[in-house]
Coordinates of C-alpha atoms in Angstrom, one line a residue:
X441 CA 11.1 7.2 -0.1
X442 CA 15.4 7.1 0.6
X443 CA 15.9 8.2 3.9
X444 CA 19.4 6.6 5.0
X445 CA 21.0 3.4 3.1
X446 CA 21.8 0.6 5.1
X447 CA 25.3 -1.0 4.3
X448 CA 25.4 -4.3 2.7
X449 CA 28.0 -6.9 2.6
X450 CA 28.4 -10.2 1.0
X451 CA 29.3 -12.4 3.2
X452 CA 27.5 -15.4 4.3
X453 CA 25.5 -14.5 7.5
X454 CA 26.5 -16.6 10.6
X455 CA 22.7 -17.7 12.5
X456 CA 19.0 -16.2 12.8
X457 CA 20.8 -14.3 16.3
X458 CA 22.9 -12.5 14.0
X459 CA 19.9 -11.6 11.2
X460 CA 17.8 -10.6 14.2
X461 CA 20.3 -8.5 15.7
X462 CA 20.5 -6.9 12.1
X463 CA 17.2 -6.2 11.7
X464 CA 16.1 -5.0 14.5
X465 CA 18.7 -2.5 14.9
X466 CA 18.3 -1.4 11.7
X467 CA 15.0 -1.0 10.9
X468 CA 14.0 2.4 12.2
X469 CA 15.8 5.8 12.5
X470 CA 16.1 7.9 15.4
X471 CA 14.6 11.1 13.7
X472 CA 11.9 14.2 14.6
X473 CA 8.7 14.1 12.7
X474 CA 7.7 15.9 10.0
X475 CA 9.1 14.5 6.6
X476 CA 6.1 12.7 4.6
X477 CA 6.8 10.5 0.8
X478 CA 4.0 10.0 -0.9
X479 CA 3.1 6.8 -3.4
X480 CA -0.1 6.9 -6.1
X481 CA -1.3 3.8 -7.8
X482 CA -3.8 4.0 -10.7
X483 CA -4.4 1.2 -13.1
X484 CA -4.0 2.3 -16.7
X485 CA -7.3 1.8 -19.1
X486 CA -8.2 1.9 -22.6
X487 CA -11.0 4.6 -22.6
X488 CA -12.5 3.2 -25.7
X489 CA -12.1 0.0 -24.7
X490 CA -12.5 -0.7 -21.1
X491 CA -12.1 -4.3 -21.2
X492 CA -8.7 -4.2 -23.0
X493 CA -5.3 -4.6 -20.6
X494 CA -2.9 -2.1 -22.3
X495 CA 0.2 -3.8 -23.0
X496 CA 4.2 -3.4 -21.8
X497 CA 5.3 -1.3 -24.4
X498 CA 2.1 0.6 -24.8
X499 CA 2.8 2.4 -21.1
X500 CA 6.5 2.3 -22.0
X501 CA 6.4 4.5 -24.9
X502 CA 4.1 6.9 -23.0
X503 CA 6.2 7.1 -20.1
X504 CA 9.6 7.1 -22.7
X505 CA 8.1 10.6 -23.6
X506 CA 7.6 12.2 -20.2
X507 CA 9.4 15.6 -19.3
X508 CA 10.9 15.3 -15.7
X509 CA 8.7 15.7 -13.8
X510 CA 8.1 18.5 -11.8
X511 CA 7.8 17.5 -7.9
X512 CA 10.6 15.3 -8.3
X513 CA 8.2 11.5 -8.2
X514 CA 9.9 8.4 -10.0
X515 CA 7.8 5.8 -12.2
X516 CA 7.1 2.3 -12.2
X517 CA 5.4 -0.3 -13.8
X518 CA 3.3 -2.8 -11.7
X519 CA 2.9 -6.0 -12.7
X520 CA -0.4 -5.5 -13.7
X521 CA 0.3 -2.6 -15.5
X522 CA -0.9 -0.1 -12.7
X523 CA 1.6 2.8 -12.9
X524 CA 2.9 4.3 -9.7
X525 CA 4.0 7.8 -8.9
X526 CA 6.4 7.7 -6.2
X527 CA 7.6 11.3 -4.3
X528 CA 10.2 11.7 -2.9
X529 CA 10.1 13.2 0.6
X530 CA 8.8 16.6 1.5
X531 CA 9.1 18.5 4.3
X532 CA 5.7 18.5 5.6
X533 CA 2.4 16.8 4.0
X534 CA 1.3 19.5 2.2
X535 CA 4.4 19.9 0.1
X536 CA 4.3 16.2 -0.5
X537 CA 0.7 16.7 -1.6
X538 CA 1.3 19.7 -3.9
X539 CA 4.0 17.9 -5.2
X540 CA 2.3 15.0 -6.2
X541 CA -0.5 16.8 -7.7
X542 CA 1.8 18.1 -10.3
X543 CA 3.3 15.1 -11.1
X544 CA -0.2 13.6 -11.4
X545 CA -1.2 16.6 -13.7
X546 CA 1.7 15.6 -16.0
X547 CA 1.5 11.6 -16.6
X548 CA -2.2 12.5 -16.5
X549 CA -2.0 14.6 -19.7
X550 CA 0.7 12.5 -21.1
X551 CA -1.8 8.8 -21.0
X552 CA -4.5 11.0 -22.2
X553 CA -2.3 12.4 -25.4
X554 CA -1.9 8.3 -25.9
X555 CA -5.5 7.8 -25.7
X556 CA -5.4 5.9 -22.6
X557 CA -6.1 6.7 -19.3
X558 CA -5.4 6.8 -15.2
X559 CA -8.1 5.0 -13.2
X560 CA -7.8 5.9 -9.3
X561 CA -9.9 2.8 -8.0
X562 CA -8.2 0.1 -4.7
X563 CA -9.3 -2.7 -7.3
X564 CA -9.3 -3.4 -10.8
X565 CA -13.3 -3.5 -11.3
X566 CA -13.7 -5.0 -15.2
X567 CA -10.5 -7.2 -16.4
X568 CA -9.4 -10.6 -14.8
X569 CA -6.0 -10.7 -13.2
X570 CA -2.1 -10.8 -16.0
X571 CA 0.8 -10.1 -15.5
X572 CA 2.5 -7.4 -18.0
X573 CA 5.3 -6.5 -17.1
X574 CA 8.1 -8.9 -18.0
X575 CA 10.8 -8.4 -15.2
X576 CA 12.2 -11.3 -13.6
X577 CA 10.8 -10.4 -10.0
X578 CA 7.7 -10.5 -10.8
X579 CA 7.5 -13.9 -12.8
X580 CA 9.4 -15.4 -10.0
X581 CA 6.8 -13.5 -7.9
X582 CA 3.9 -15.2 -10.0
X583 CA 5.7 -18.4 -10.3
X584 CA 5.9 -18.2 -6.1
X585 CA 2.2 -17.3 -5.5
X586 CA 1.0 -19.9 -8.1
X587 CA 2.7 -22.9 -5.8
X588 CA 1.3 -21.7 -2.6
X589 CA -2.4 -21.5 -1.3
X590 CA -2.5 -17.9 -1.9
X591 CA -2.4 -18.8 -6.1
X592 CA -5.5 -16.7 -6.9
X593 CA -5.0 -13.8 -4.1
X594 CA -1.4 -13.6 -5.0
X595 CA -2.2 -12.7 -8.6
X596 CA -5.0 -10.3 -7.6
X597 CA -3.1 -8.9 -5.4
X598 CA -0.3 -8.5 -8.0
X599 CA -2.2 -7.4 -11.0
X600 CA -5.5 -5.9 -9.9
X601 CA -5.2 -3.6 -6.7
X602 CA -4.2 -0.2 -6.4
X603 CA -3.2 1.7 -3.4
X604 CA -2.1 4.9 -1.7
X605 CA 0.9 4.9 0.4
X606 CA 2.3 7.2 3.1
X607 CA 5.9 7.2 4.2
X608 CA 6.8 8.8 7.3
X609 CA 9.5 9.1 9.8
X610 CA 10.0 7.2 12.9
X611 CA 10.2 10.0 15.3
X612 CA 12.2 9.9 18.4
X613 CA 13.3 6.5 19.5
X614 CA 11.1 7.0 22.7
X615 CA 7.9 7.3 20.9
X616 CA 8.5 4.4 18.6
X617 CA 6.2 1.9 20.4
X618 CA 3.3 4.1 20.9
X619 CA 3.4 5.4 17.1
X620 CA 3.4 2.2 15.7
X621 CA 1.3 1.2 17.5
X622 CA -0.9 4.2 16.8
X623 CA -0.1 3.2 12.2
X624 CA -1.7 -0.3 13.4
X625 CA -4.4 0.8 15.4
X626 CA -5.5 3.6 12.9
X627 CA -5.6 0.7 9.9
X628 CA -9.5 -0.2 10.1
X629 CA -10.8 2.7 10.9
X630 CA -8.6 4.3 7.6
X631 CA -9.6 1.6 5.1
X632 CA -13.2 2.2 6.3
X633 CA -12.9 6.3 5.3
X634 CA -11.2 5.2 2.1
X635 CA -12.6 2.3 1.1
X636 CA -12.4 2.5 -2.9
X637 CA -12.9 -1.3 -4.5
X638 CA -16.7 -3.0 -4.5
X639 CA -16.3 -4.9 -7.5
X640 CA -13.4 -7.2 -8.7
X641 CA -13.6 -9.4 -12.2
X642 CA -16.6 -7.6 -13.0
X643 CA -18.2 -8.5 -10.2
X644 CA -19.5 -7.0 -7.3
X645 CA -18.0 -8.6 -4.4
X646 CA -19.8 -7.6 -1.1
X647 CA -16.6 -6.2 0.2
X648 CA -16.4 -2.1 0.6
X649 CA -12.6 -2.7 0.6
X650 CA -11.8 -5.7 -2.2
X651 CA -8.5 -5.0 -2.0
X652 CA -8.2 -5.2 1.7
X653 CA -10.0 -8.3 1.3
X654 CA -7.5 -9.7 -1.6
X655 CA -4.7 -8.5 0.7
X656 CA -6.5 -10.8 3.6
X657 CA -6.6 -14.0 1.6
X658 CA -2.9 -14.1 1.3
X659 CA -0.7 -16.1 3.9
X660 CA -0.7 -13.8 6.8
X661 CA 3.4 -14.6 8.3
X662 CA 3.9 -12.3 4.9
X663 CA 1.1 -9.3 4.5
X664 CA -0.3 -9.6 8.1
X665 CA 0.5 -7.3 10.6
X666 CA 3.9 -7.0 12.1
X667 CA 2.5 -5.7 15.7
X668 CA 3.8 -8.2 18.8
X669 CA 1.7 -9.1 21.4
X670 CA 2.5 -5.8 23.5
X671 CA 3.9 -4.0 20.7
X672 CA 6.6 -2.4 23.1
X673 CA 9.7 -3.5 20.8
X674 CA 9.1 -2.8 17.3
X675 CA 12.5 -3.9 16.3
X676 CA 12.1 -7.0 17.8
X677 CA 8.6 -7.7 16.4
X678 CA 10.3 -7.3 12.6
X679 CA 12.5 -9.2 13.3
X680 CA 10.3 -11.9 14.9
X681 CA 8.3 -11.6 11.5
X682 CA 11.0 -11.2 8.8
X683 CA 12.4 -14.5 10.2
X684 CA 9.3 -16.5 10.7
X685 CA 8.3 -15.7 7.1
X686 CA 8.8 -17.9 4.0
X687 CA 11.5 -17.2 1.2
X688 CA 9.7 -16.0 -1.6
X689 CA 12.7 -15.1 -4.2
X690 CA 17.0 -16.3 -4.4
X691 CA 18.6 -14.6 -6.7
X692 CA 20.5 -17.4 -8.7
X693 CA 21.6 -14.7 -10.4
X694 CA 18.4 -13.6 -11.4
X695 CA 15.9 -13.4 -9.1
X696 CA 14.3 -17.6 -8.7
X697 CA 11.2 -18.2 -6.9
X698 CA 11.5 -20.8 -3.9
X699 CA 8.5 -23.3 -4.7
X700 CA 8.4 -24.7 -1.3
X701 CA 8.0 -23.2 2.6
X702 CA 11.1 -22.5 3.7
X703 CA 11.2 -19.7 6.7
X704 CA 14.3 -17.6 6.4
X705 CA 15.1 -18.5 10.0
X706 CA 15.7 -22.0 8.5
X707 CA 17.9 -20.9 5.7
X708 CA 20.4 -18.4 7.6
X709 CA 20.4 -21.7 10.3
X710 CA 21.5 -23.8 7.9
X711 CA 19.0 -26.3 8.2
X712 CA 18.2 -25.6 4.7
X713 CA 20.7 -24.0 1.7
X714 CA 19.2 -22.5 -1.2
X715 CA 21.8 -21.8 -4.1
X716 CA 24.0 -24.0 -1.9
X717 CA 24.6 -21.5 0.3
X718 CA 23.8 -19.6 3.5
X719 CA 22.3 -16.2 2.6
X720 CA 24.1 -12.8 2.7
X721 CA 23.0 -9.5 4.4
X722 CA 22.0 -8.5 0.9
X723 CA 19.8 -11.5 0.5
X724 CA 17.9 -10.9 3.7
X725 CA 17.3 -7.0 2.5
X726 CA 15.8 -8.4 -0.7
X727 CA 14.2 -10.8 1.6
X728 CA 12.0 -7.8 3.7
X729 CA 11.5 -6.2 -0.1
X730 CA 9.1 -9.3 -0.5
X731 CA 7.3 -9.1 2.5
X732 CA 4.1 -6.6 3.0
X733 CA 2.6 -6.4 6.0
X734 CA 0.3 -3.0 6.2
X735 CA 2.7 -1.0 8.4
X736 CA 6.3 -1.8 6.9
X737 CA 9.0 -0.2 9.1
X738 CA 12.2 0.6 6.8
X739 CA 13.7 3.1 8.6
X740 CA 10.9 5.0 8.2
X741 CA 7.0 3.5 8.4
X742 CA 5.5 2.4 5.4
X743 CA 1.8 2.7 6.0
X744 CA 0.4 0.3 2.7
X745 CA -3.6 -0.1 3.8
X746 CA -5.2 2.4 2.1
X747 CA -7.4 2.3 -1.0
X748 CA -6.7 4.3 -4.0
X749 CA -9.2 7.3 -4.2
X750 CA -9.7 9.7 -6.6
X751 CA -8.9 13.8 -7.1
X752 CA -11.6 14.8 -4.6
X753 CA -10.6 12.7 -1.1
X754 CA -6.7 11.6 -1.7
X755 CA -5.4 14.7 -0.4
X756 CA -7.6 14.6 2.8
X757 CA -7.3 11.3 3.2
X758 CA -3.2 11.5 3.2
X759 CA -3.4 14.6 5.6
X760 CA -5.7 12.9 8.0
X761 CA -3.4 10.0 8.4
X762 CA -0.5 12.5 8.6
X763 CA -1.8 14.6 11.1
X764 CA -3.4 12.0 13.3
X765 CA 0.0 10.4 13.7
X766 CA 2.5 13.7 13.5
X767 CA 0.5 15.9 15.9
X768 CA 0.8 14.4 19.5
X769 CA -2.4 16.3 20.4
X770 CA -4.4 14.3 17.6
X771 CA -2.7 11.2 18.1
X772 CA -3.8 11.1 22.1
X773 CA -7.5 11.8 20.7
X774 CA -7.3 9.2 17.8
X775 CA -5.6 6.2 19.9
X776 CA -8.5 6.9 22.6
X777 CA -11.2 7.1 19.2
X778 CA -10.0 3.8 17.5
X779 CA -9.2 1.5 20.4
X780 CA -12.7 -0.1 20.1
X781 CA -11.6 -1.0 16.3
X782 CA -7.7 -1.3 16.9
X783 CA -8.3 -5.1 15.1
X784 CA -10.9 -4.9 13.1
X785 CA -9.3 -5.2 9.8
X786 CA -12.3 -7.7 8.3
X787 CA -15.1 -5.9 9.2
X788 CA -13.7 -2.4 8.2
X789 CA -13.2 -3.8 4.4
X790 CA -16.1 -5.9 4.6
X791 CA -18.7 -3.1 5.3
X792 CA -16.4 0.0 5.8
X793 CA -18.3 3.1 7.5
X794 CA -21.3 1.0 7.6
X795 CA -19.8 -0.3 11.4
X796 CA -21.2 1.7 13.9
X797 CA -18.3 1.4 15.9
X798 CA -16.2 2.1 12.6
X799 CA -18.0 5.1 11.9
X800 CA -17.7 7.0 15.3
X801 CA -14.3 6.6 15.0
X802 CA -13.8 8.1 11.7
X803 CA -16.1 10.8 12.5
X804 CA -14.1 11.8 15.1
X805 CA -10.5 11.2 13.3
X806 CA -11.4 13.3 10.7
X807 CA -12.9 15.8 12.5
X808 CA -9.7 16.3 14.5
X809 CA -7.9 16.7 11.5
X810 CA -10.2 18.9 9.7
X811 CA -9.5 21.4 12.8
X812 CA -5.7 20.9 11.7
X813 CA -6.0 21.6 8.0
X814 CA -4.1 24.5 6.1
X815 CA -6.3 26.8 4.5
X816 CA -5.6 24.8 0.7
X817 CA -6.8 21.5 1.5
X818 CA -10.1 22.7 3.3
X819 CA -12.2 22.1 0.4
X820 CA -10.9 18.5 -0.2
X821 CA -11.1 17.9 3.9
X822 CA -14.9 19.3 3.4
X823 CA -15.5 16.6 0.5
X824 CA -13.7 13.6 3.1
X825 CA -16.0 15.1 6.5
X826 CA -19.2 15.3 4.6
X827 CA -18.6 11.6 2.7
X828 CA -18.1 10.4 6.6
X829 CA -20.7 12.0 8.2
X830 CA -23.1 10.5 5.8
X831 CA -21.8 7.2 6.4
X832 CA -20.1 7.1 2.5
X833 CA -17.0 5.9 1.0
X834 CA -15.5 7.3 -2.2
X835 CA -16.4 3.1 -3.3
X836 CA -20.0 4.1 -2.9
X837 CA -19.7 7.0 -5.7
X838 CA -18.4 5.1 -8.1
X839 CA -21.3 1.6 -7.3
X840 CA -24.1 4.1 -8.0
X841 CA -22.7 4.8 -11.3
X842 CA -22.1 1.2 -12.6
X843 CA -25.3 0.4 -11.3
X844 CA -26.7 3.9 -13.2
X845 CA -24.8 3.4 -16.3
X846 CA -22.9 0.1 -16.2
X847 CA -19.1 -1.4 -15.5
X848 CA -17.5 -0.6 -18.6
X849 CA -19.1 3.1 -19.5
X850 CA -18.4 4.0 -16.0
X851 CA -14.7 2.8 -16.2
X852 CA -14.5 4.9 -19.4
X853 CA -15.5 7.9 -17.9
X854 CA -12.8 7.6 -15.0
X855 CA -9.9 7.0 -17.7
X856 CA -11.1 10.1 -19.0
X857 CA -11.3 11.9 -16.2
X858 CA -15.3 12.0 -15.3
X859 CA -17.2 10.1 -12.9

């Protein structure tokens, strides 16, 4: 989602004063609400066999044959081979939902042409974690991940989880505190509605939300939350975090992975060069690229925590996270709901709506959004209210089948389209 670039330069920046200064003044825009990007993860299967990893050049030459597509996304390639629609932003969310739907329509048609498929789940259920895709970031990502403590989280995390992300503005500069506060606070009570990934390796895991829980294991000054002790200075919050946080990647020229901890406060100090150097502005924007807390501010807010759901819930799920944090009438009623659960990221992927405390509050999030839904995504808001009031998340759905029919049939029948 491009909102406004932020000039680079190449000179050597002078101490962390300077990099804070930098970041925090840069990291959100001064804007009204109302624009809303939208990113889809699915991870690509081999209907006929589920167990197989499709290769690099198997997605390529599907994707080499797409059409434009018609609401405007972009395509990538995750490591893991998970393919990512990514829309551009839309004047409202249901413009940036209609739009996605068609782009989803077309690489949908164009994987099943290819005889493989689109599986919309948070975690890959079936196939251990590899890396595909060849680009330097990510084997210097793997290479990084595989030196630290976070080895086998990092390469789960890389390769096996799948997500649904929503991009909006900051707002008004007076409101930014309260609304980010508000993306942070609504994070366990939002992976508890969409919790999408019981089973990892072919396993059942125990976890409603596996890849909350994969996200959990990894080293916390990189993926845990940004939010300051009173939250009243987001800017200086990033900033607090961006510096703290390790080096992962130094382009030398191609991106290296740094293989031991070195904060970036320490490298723009000078108490440690890597390359020989002091790093640039440039290096410290590639530097927040590798970081991935679950509310990521970049100019706009980069809301990462949710689950990726199928046809049926995504669209309600998107517009409930929308509306509870663009309509200042929903937001008062959903900061007062999900207070009791403002922290409770664990429990909310551990057992999801199954929190008693968890599931009052998403009742009464979705309800207030349900009252604010345009007449074309009623029937999906329907499918999302009834799921809550019965205490069910799209994960459960898709446990009763593998337990029905087993992992790998079930996984077929989502490549193809079925459940």
């Amino acid at each position: 989602m491009t909102f406004a670039a932020i000039t680079t330069a190449g000179a050597e920046m002078t101490d962390s004063q300077a990099a804070a200064s930098y970041i925090a003044d840069g990291c959100l825009a001064d804007s009204p609400v109302g624009r809303v990007g939208l990113e889809l993860e699915a991870h690509c299967h081999d209907p006929a066999d589920p167990h197989r990893r499709p290769g690099w050049a198997e997605i390529g030459e599907v994707l080499a044959g797409l059409p434009d597509l018609p609401g405007g996304s972009r395509i990538t390639v995750e490591p893991g081979g998970a393919v990512e629609l990514s829309g551009p932003p839309a004047d409202g969310v249901v413009g940036a939902i209609e739009g996605m739907r068609r782009d989803q329509s077309v690489l949908r048609s164009a994987f099943a042409d290819a005889g493989l498929g689109l599986v919309f789940l948070g975690a890959d259920p079936l196939r251990p974690p590899k890396r595909i895709n060849p680009g330097a970031r990510y084997r210097a990502m793997e290479e990084f991940f595989a030196s630290s403590r976070s080895g086998d989280a990092g390469s789960a995390m890389m390769t096996s989880t799948a997500s649904i992300q929503v991009n909006l503005d900051a707002g008004p500069r007076a409101g930014w505190a309260a609304r980010v506060r508000l993306a942070h606070a609504l994070g366990p009570t939002m992976i508890a509605i969409a919790a999408n990934s019981p089973m990892l390796r072919g396993e059942f895991t125990g976890w409603a939300s596996t890849r909350q829980w994969v996200w959990g294991q990894m080293d916390s000054a990189r993926c845990g939350p940004v939010l300051g002790a009173s939250g009243d200075e987001p800017g200086t919050d990033w900033a607090r975090y961006a510096l703290k946080a390790p080096v992962m990647l130094v382009h030398a020229p191609d991106a290296a992975a740094v293989t031991h901890w070195v904060p970036f406060a320490d490298w723009v100090d000078g108490r440690v060069l890597l390359g020989d150097r002091r790093p640039t502005v440039a290096d410290l924007e590639y530097h927040l690229t590798t970081l991935f807390p679950p509310v990521r501010p970049r100019q706009w807010l980069e809301i990462r925590y949710l689950d990726s759901v199928p046809d049926e819930f995504w669209p309600a799920v998107v517009f409930t996270l929308t509306a509870l944090l663009d309509n200042p009438a929903a937001a008062d009623i959903a900061a007062e709901a999900v207070e009791p659960v403002a922290t409770a990221w664990d429990t909310a992927a551990r057992v999801g709506l199954r929190d008693r405390r968890l599931y009052a509050a998403a009742n009464k999030c979705v309800a207030v959004a349900a009252e604010l839904a345009p007449p074309e995504l009623r029937e999906s808001m329907q499918w999302l209210l009834d799921a809550v009031e019965r205490c069910r998340c799209p994960g459960d759905d898709f446990s009763d089948q593998v337990i029905q029919h087993g992992i790998a049939p079930t996984v077929a029948r989502l490549a193809q389209g079925g459940l």
